[in-house]
PDB file of C-alpha atoms and ligand atoms in Angstrom:
ATOM      1  CA  MET A 680      97.815  98.544  81.641  1.00  0.00           C
ATOM      2  CA  ASN A 681      94.070  98.193  82.155  1.00  0.00           C
ATOM      3  CA  GLU A 682      92.331 100.729  79.908  1.00  0.00           C
ATOM      4  CA  LEU A 683      89.788 101.388  82.668  1.00  0.00           C
ATOM      5  CA  SER A 684      92.548 102.822  84.830  1.00  0.00           C
ATOM      6  CA  ASN A 685      92.657 105.933  82.610  1.00  0.00           C
ATOM      7  CA  ASP A 686      89.411 106.996  84.273  1.00  0.00           C
ATOM      8  CA  ILE A 687      90.866 106.728  87.771  1.00  0.00           C
ATOM      9  CA  GLU A 688      92.019 109.924  89.489  1.00  0.00           C
ATOM     10  CA  ARG A 689      94.168 107.989  91.957  1.00  0.00           C
ATOM     11  CA  ILE A 690      94.379 104.664  93.687  1.00  0.00           C
ATOM     12  CA  LEU A 691      92.981 104.880  97.199  1.00  0.00           C
ATOM     13  CA  ILE A 692      93.527 101.282  98.380  1.00  0.00           C
ATOM     14  CA  ASP A 693      95.841  98.995  96.448  1.00  0.00           C
ATOM     15  CA  ALA A 694      95.513  95.220  96.139  1.00  0.00           C
ATOM     16  CA  GLU A 695      98.016  94.535  98.899  1.00  0.00           C
ATOM     17  CA  GLU A 696      96.235  96.767 101.402  1.00  0.00           C
ATOM     18  CA  LEU A 697      92.866  95.286 100.409  1.00  0.00           C
ATOM     19  CA  ASP A 698      94.256  91.842 101.135  1.00  0.00           C
ATOM     20  CA  SER A 699      95.385  92.822 104.609  1.00  0.00           C
ATOM     21  CA  ILE A 700      92.070  94.572 105.369  1.00  0.00           C
ATOM     22  CA  VAL A 701      90.083  91.512 104.312  1.00  0.00           C
ATOM     23  CA  ARG A 702      92.302  89.163 106.342  1.00  0.00           C
ATOM     24  CA  ARG A 703      91.851  91.363 109.402  1.00  0.00           C
ATOM     25  CA  ILE A 704      88.056  91.366 109.035  1.00  0.00           C
ATOM     26  CA  ALA A 705      88.064  87.576 108.552  1.00  0.00           C
ATOM     27  CA  SER A 706      90.004  87.099 111.772  1.00  0.00           C
ATOM     28  CA  GLU A 707      87.605  89.398 113.666  1.00  0.00           C
ATOM     29  CA  ILE A 708      84.661  87.382 112.368  1.00  0.00           C
ATOM     30  CA  ASP A 709      86.387  84.122 113.291  1.00  0.00           C
ATOM     31  CA  ALA A 710      87.032  85.393 116.805  1.00  0.00           C
ATOM     32  CA  ASP A 711      83.357  86.303 117.251  1.00  0.00           C
ATOM     33  CA  TYR A 712      81.661  83.383 115.551  1.00  0.00           C
ATOM     34  CA  SER A 713      83.820  80.296 116.071  1.00  0.00           C
ATOM     35  CA  TYR A 714      84.679  80.339 119.676  1.00  0.00           C
ATOM     36  CA  ILE A 715      82.221  82.436 121.665  1.00  0.00           C
ATOM     37  CA  ASP A 716      79.058  80.570 120.876  1.00  0.00           C
ATOM     38  CA  GLY A 717      80.828  77.405 119.786  1.00  0.00           C
ATOM     39  CA  ARG A 718      79.159  75.096 117.341  1.00  0.00           C
ATOM     40  CA  LYS A 719      75.744  76.616 117.883  1.00  0.00           C
ATOM     41  CA  ASN A 720      76.569  79.247 115.293  1.00  0.00           C
ATOM     42  CA  HIS A 721      75.275  78.692 111.829  1.00  0.00           C
ATOM     43  CA  LEU A 722      76.919  81.446 109.866  1.00  0.00           C
ATOM     44  CA  LEU A 723      75.418  82.631 106.606  1.00  0.00           C
ATOM     45  CA  LEU A 724      77.411  85.167 104.616  1.00  0.00           C
ATOM     46  CA  LEU A 725      74.832  87.206 102.771  1.00  0.00           C
ATOM     47  CA  GLY A 726      76.384  89.204  99.957  1.00  0.00           C
ATOM     48  CA  VAL A 727      74.611  92.256  98.622  1.00  0.00           C
ATOM     49  CA  LEU A 728      74.784  92.054  94.832  1.00  0.00           C
ATOM     50  CA  LYS A 729      76.673  93.091  92.915  1.00  0.00           C
ATOM     51  CA  GLY A 730      79.204  95.351  94.633  1.00  0.00           C
ATOM     52  CA  SER A 731      80.157  92.895  97.365  1.00  0.00           C
ATOM     53  CA  VAL A 732      81.140  89.935  95.189  1.00  0.00           C
ATOM     54  CA  VAL A 733      84.904  90.488  95.143  1.00  0.00           C
ATOM     55  CA  PHE A 734      85.052  91.309  98.864  1.00  0.00           C
ATOM     56  CA  MET A 735      82.824  88.327  99.614  1.00  0.00           C
ATOM     57  CA  GLY A 736      84.966  85.957  97.529  1.00  0.00           C
ATOM     58  CA  ASP A 737      88.153  87.043  99.259  1.00  0.00           C
ATOM     59  CA  LEU A 738      86.595  87.152 102.720  1.00  0.00           C
ATOM     60  CA  MET A 739      85.185  83.629 102.545  1.00  0.00           C
ATOM     61  CA  LYS A 740      88.558  82.201 101.538  1.00  0.00           C
ATOM     62  CA  HIS A 741      90.151  83.584 104.696  1.00  0.00           C
ATOM     63  CA  LEU A 742      87.426  82.529 107.144  1.00  0.00           C
ATOM     64  CA  LYS A 743      88.107  79.534 109.332  1.00  0.00           C
ATOM     65  CA  THR A 744      84.536  79.498 110.611  1.00  0.00           C
ATOM     66  CA  PRO A 745      82.345  77.258 108.441  1.00  0.00           C
ATOM     67  CA  ALA A 746      79.825  79.378 106.580  1.00  0.00           C
ATOM     68  CA  GLU A 747      77.164  79.101 103.951  1.00  0.00           C
ATOM     69  CA  ILE A 748      76.737  81.818 101.362  1.00  0.00           C
ATOM     70  CA  ASP A 749      73.738  83.470  99.813  1.00  0.00           C
ATOM     71  CA  PHE A 750      72.956  86.713  98.032  1.00  0.00           C
ATOM     72  CA  MET A 751      70.331  89.417  97.945  1.00  0.00           C
ATOM     73  CA  LYS A 752      70.006  92.191  95.455  1.00  0.00           C
ATOM     74  CA  VAL A 753      68.663  95.598  96.317  1.00  0.00           C
ATOM     75  CA  SER A 754      68.406  98.848  94.488  1.00  0.00           C
ATOM     76  CA  SER A 755      68.114 102.376  95.716  1.00  0.00           C
ATOM     77  CA  TYR A 756      66.673 105.148  93.636  1.00  0.00           C
ATOM     78  CA  GLY A 757      68.716 108.155  92.661  1.00  0.00           C
ATOM     79  CA  GLN A 758      71.613 109.224  90.513  1.00  0.00           C
ATOM     80  CA  ALA A 759      74.227 106.610  89.760  1.00  0.00           C
ATOM     81  CA  ALA A 760      76.946 108.414  91.697  1.00  0.00           C
ATOM     82  CA  LYS A 761      74.728 109.047  94.715  1.00  0.00           C
ATOM     83  CA  SER A 762      72.899 106.698  97.017  1.00  0.00           C
ATOM     84  CA  GLY A 763      69.188 106.935  96.612  1.00  0.00           C
ATOM     85  CA  GLY A 764      66.226 107.320  98.881  1.00  0.00           C
ATOM     86  CA  SER A 765      64.205 104.155  99.324  1.00  0.00           C
ATOM     87  CA  VAL A 766      65.535 100.616  99.140  1.00  0.00           C
ATOM     88  CA  ASN A 767      63.902  97.980  96.945  1.00  0.00           C
ATOM     89  CA  ILE A 768      64.464  94.257  97.112  1.00  0.00           C
ATOM     90  CA  ILE A 769      65.214  92.861  93.659  1.00  0.00           C
ATOM     91  CA  LEU A 770      66.327  89.405  94.780  1.00  0.00           C
ATOM     92  CA  ASP A 771      65.017  88.144  98.091  1.00  0.00           C
ATOM     93  CA  LEU A 772      66.304  85.498 100.486  1.00  0.00           C
ATOM     94  CA  PHE A 773      64.130  82.427 100.870  1.00  0.00           C
ATOM     95  CA  ARG A 774      65.167  79.964 103.558  1.00  0.00           C
ATOM     96  CA  SER A 775      63.151  77.967 106.034  1.00  0.00           C
ATOM     97  CA  ASP A 776      65.991  77.807 108.574  1.00  0.00           C
ATOM     98  CA  LEU A 777      66.256  81.523 109.410  1.00  0.00           C
ATOM     99  CA  PRO A 778      65.433  80.977 113.109  1.00  0.00           C
ATOM    100  CA  GLU A 779      68.647  78.904 113.339  1.00  0.00           C
ATOM    101  CA  THR A 780      70.713  81.143 111.078  1.00  0.00           C
ATOM    102  CA  ASP A 781      73.248  83.809 112.042  1.00  0.00           C
ATOM    103  CA  ILE A 782      73.366  86.216 109.126  1.00  0.00           C
ATOM    104  CA  LEU A 783      76.355  88.364 108.336  1.00  0.00           C
ATOM    105  CA  ILE A 784      75.464  90.867 105.631  1.00  0.00           C
ATOM    106  CA  VAL A 785      78.479  91.511 103.419  1.00  0.00           C
ATOM    107  CA  GLU A 786      78.420  94.913 101.742  1.00  0.00           C
ATOM    108  CA  ASP A 787      80.923  96.829  99.646  1.00  0.00           C
ATOM    109  CA  ILE A 788      80.416 100.263 101.162  1.00  0.00           C
ATOM    110  CA  ILE A 789      78.280 102.074 103.703  1.00  0.00           C
ATOM    111  CA  ASP A 790      77.386 105.558 102.622  1.00  0.00           C
ATOM    112  CA  SER A 791      74.053 106.999 103.832  1.00  0.00           C
ATOM    113  CA  GLY A 792      73.549 103.736 105.747  1.00  0.00           C
ATOM    114  CA  ARG A 793      70.060 103.226 104.341  1.00  0.00           C
ATOM    115  CA  THR A 794      70.790  99.968 102.521  1.00  0.00           C
ATOM    116  CA  LEU A 795      72.319  98.227 105.536  1.00  0.00           C
ATOM    117  CA  ALA A 796      69.817  99.647 108.023  1.00  0.00           C
ATOM    118  CA  TYR A 797      66.950  98.488 105.843  1.00  0.00           C
ATOM    119  CA  LEU A 798      68.387  95.030 105.201  1.00  0.00           C
ATOM    120  CA  ALA A 799      69.266  94.384 108.829  1.00  0.00           C
ATOM    121  CA  ASP A 800      65.723  95.316 109.939  1.00  0.00           C
ATOM    122  CA  TYR A 801      64.190  93.284 107.141  1.00  0.00           C
ATOM    123  CA  LEU A 802      66.177  90.143 107.981  1.00  0.00           C
ATOM    124  CA  ARG A 803      65.391  90.425 111.696  1.00  0.00           C
ATOM    125  CA  LEU A 804      61.697  90.774 110.863  1.00  0.00           C
ATOM    126  CA  LYS A 805      61.975  87.715 108.637  1.00  0.00           C
ATOM    127  CA  GLY A 806      63.127  85.825 111.730  1.00  0.00           C
ATOM    128  CA  ALA A 807      66.903  85.428 111.439  1.00  0.00           C
ATOM    129  CA  ARG A 808      68.461  84.352 114.761  1.00  0.00           C
ATOM    130  CA  SER A 809      71.072  87.084 114.550  1.00  0.00           C
ATOM    131  CA  VAL A 810      72.005  89.744 112.026  1.00  0.00           C
ATOM    132  CA  ARG A 811      75.353  91.489 111.811  1.00  0.00           C
ATOM    133  CA  SER A 812      77.046  93.284 108.971  1.00  0.00           C
ATOM    134  CA  ALA A 813      80.446  93.854 107.440  1.00  0.00           C
ATOM    135  CA  ALA A 814      81.258  96.752 105.121  1.00  0.00           C
ATOM    136  CA  LEU A 815      84.577  96.933 103.330  1.00  0.00           C
ATOM    137  CA  LEU A 816      84.437 100.723 103.034  1.00  0.00           C
ATOM    138  CA  ASP A 817      82.857 103.396 105.179  1.00  0.00           C
ATOM    139  CA  LYS A 818      82.051 106.969 104.131  1.00  0.00           C
ATOM    140  CA  PRO A 819      80.947 108.375 107.501  1.00  0.00           C
ATOM    141  CA  ASP A 820      80.585 111.951 106.166  1.00  0.00           C
ATOM    142  CA  ARG A 821      77.482 110.933 104.261  1.00  0.00           C
ATOM    143  CA  ARG A 822      75.666 108.965 106.937  1.00  0.00           C
ATOM    144  CA  GLU A 823      71.935 109.679 107.241  1.00  0.00           C
ATOM    145  CA  THR A 824      71.113 106.938 109.743  1.00  0.00           C
ATOM    146  CA  ASP A 825      72.730 105.911 113.009  1.00  0.00           C
ATOM    147  CA  PHE A 826      73.507 102.483 111.590  1.00  0.00           C
ATOM    148  CA  GLU A 827      77.046 101.187 112.132  1.00  0.00           C
ATOM    149  CA  PRO A 828      78.344  97.909 110.670  1.00  0.00           C
ATOM    150  CA  ASP A 829      79.815  95.388 113.137  1.00  0.00           C
ATOM    151  CA  TYR A 830      82.902  94.928 110.955  1.00  0.00           C
ATOM    152  CA  LYS A 831      84.472  97.707 108.943  1.00  0.00           C
ATOM    153  CA  GLY A 832      87.360  97.722 106.506  1.00  0.00           C
ATOM    154  CA  LYS A 833      88.518 101.257 105.934  1.00  0.00           C
ATOM    155  CA  ILE A 834      87.107 104.723 106.431  1.00  0.00           C
ATOM    156  CA  ILE A 835      87.367 106.738 103.221  1.00  0.00           C
ATOM    157  CA  PRO A 836      86.756 110.381 102.336  1.00  0.00           C
ATOM    158  CA  ASP A 837      83.596 111.527 100.581  1.00  0.00           C
ATOM    159  CA  GLU A 838      84.760 110.640  97.066  1.00  0.00           C
ATOM    160  CA  PHE A 839      83.146 108.340  94.533  1.00  0.00           C
ATOM    161  CA  VAL A 840      85.198 105.153  94.376  1.00  0.00           C
ATOM    162  CA  VAL A 841      85.196 102.166  92.027  1.00  0.00           C
ATOM    163  CA  GLY A 842      86.962  98.851  91.575  1.00  0.00           C
ATOM    164  CA  TYR A 843      87.176  95.614  93.570  1.00  0.00           C
ATOM    165  CA  GLY A 844      83.493  95.038  92.808  1.00  0.00           C
ATOM    166  CA  LEU A 845      82.301  98.648  93.046  1.00  0.00           C
ATOM    167  CA  ASP A 846      80.955 100.224  89.916  1.00  0.00           C
ATOM    168  CA  TYR A 847      79.927 103.389  88.228  1.00  0.00           C
ATOM    169  CA  ALA A 848      77.152 102.613  85.708  1.00  0.00           C
ATOM    170  CA  GLU A 849      78.221  98.924  85.831  1.00  0.00           C
ATOM    171  CA  LYS A 850      81.822  99.704  84.852  1.00  0.00           C
ATOM    172  CA  TYR A 851      85.103  99.318  86.749  1.00  0.00           C
ATOM    173  CA  ARG A 852      84.064  96.350  88.935  1.00  0.00           C
ATOM    174  CA  THR A 853      86.956  94.296  87.561  1.00  0.00           C
ATOM    175  CA  LEU A 854      89.729  96.638  88.707  1.00  0.00           C
ATOM    176  CA  PRO A 855      91.855  94.927  91.381  1.00  0.00           C
ATOM    177  CA  TYR A 856      92.101  98.070  93.558  1.00  0.00           C
ATOM    178  CA  ILE A 857      89.813 100.785  94.960  1.00  0.00           C
ATOM    179  CA  GLY A 858      90.284 103.992  93.021  1.00  0.00           C
ATOM    180  CA  ILE A 859      88.750 107.449  93.049  1.00  0.00           C
ATOM    181  CA  LEU A 860      86.819 107.975  89.837  1.00  0.00           C
ATOM    182  CA  ARG A 861      87.670 111.122  87.881  1.00  0.00           C
ATOM    183  CA  ARG A 862      84.931 113.695  88.456  1.00  0.00           C
ATOM    184  CA  ASP A 863      84.547 114.499  84.764  1.00  0.00           C
ATOM    185  CA  ILE A 864      83.387 110.894  84.213  1.00  0.00           C
ATOM    186  CA  TYR A 865      80.268 111.308  86.335  1.00  0.00           C
ATOM    187  CA  GLU A 866      79.745 115.087  86.415  1.00  0.00           C
ATOM    188  CA  LYS A 867      78.601 115.766  82.899  1.00  0.00           C
TER     189      LYS A 867
HETATM  190  P1  LIG B1031      73.851 103.589 101.304  1.00  0.00           P
HETATM  191  O1  LIG B1031      72.533 102.900 101.286  1.00  0.00           O
HETATM  192  O2  LIG B1031      73.723 105.058 101.047  1.00  0.00           O
HETATM  193  O3  LIG B1031      74.707 103.294 102.498  1.00  0.00           O
HETATM  194  O4  LIG B1031      74.606 103.127 100.011  1.00  0.00           O
HETATM  195  C1  LIG B1031      75.241 101.984  99.845  1.00  0.00           C
HETATM  196  C2  LIG B1031      75.323 101.658  98.373  1.00  0.00           C
HETATM  197  O5  LIG B1031      75.584 102.818  97.560  1.00  0.00           O
HETATM  198  C3  LIG B1031      76.490 100.747  98.145  1.00  0.00           C
HETATM  199  O6  LIG B1031      76.090  99.407  98.221  1.00  0.00           O
HETATM  200  C4  LIG B1031      76.926 101.110  96.755  1.00  0.00           C
HETATM  201  O7  LIG B1031      76.201 100.345  95.819  1.00  0.00           O
HETATM  202  C5  LIG B1031      76.530 102.533  96.567  1.00  0.00           C
HETATM  203  N1  LIG B1031      77.680 103.434  96.733  1.00  0.00           N
HETATM  204  C6  LIG B1031      77.839 104.371  97.674  1.00  0.00           C
HETATM  205  N2  LIG B1031      78.998 105.022  97.546  1.00  0.00           N
HETATM  206  C7  LIG B1031      79.602 104.461  96.467  1.00  0.00           C
HETATM  207  C8  LIG B1031      80.864 104.719  95.812  1.00  0.00           C
HETATM  208  O8  LIG B1031      81.684 105.585  96.177  1.00  0.00           O
HETATM  209  N3  LIG B1031      81.139 103.931  94.748  1.00  0.00           N
HETATM  210  C9  LIG B1031      80.292 102.968  94.301  1.00  0.00           C
HETATM  211  N4  LIG B1031      79.121 102.697  94.880  1.00  0.00           N
HETATM  212  C10 LIG B1031      78.769 103.454  95.952  1.00  0.00           C
HETATM  213 MG1  LIG B1032      75.873  98.145  96.628  1.00  0.00          MG
END
C-alpha cells in the first residue's frame, strides 16, 4: 500500500478508467489532426508543467498522429489548494517554426480557466498556426472565464484532487489514480 494513499478521502478515477479516458482523447485528436488537414499538420503537444506530465506521457503513447513535444511552466498566485489570480510564465516556449506549428496545450485540469485562456492567447499572439487544448479533468463549477478546452477527459465535482501528476504542495503526483484529498490535509 502506498503510504500517500492514507491522505486520500476516496478514489475518484482509478487507473483503468484513466486509461480509457486517455485512449478516447487520443482517438479524438487523431481524428481531427491526421486526416482532416492531412500531412499539413505539424502537431506539437505542449505540456504544462508539472501537473500534465503523466497525462502527457500516456496520451502521446496512444496517438497515431506524429507529434513533437515541448513544455511550458506557469504559475498562478494564490493558496496551494486554490487557483490564483494572474498567470506567470516560468518557462517559455522558444521556437522559430511557430507559424507552421499546430499547438495542442496539454493540461491536467481546468478550474477557473485562467491558465488555459492565458496560454492559448499568448501562443496565438506568439504566432502559432493553430492552438487547441486538452484537459484531463474539468471542474466547471469554478470557471471564471468562458474558455472551454477542445478535448476534455472527465467532469469532476468541486473537490481538490491529486494523483496522476496532480499535486498538493508538490506531493501525491506519483499516485496512479485521481483521488480526492482529505480536507484536513489542506484546511489547517
Ligand atoms: P485554472 O487556471 O484555475 O484553470 O487552474 C488550473 C491549475 O490549477 C491546474 O493546472 C492545477 O495546477 C491547479 N488546480 C486546480 N484544481 C486543482 C486540483 O483539484 N488539484 C490539483 N491542482 C489543481
Ligand atoms: Mg497545473
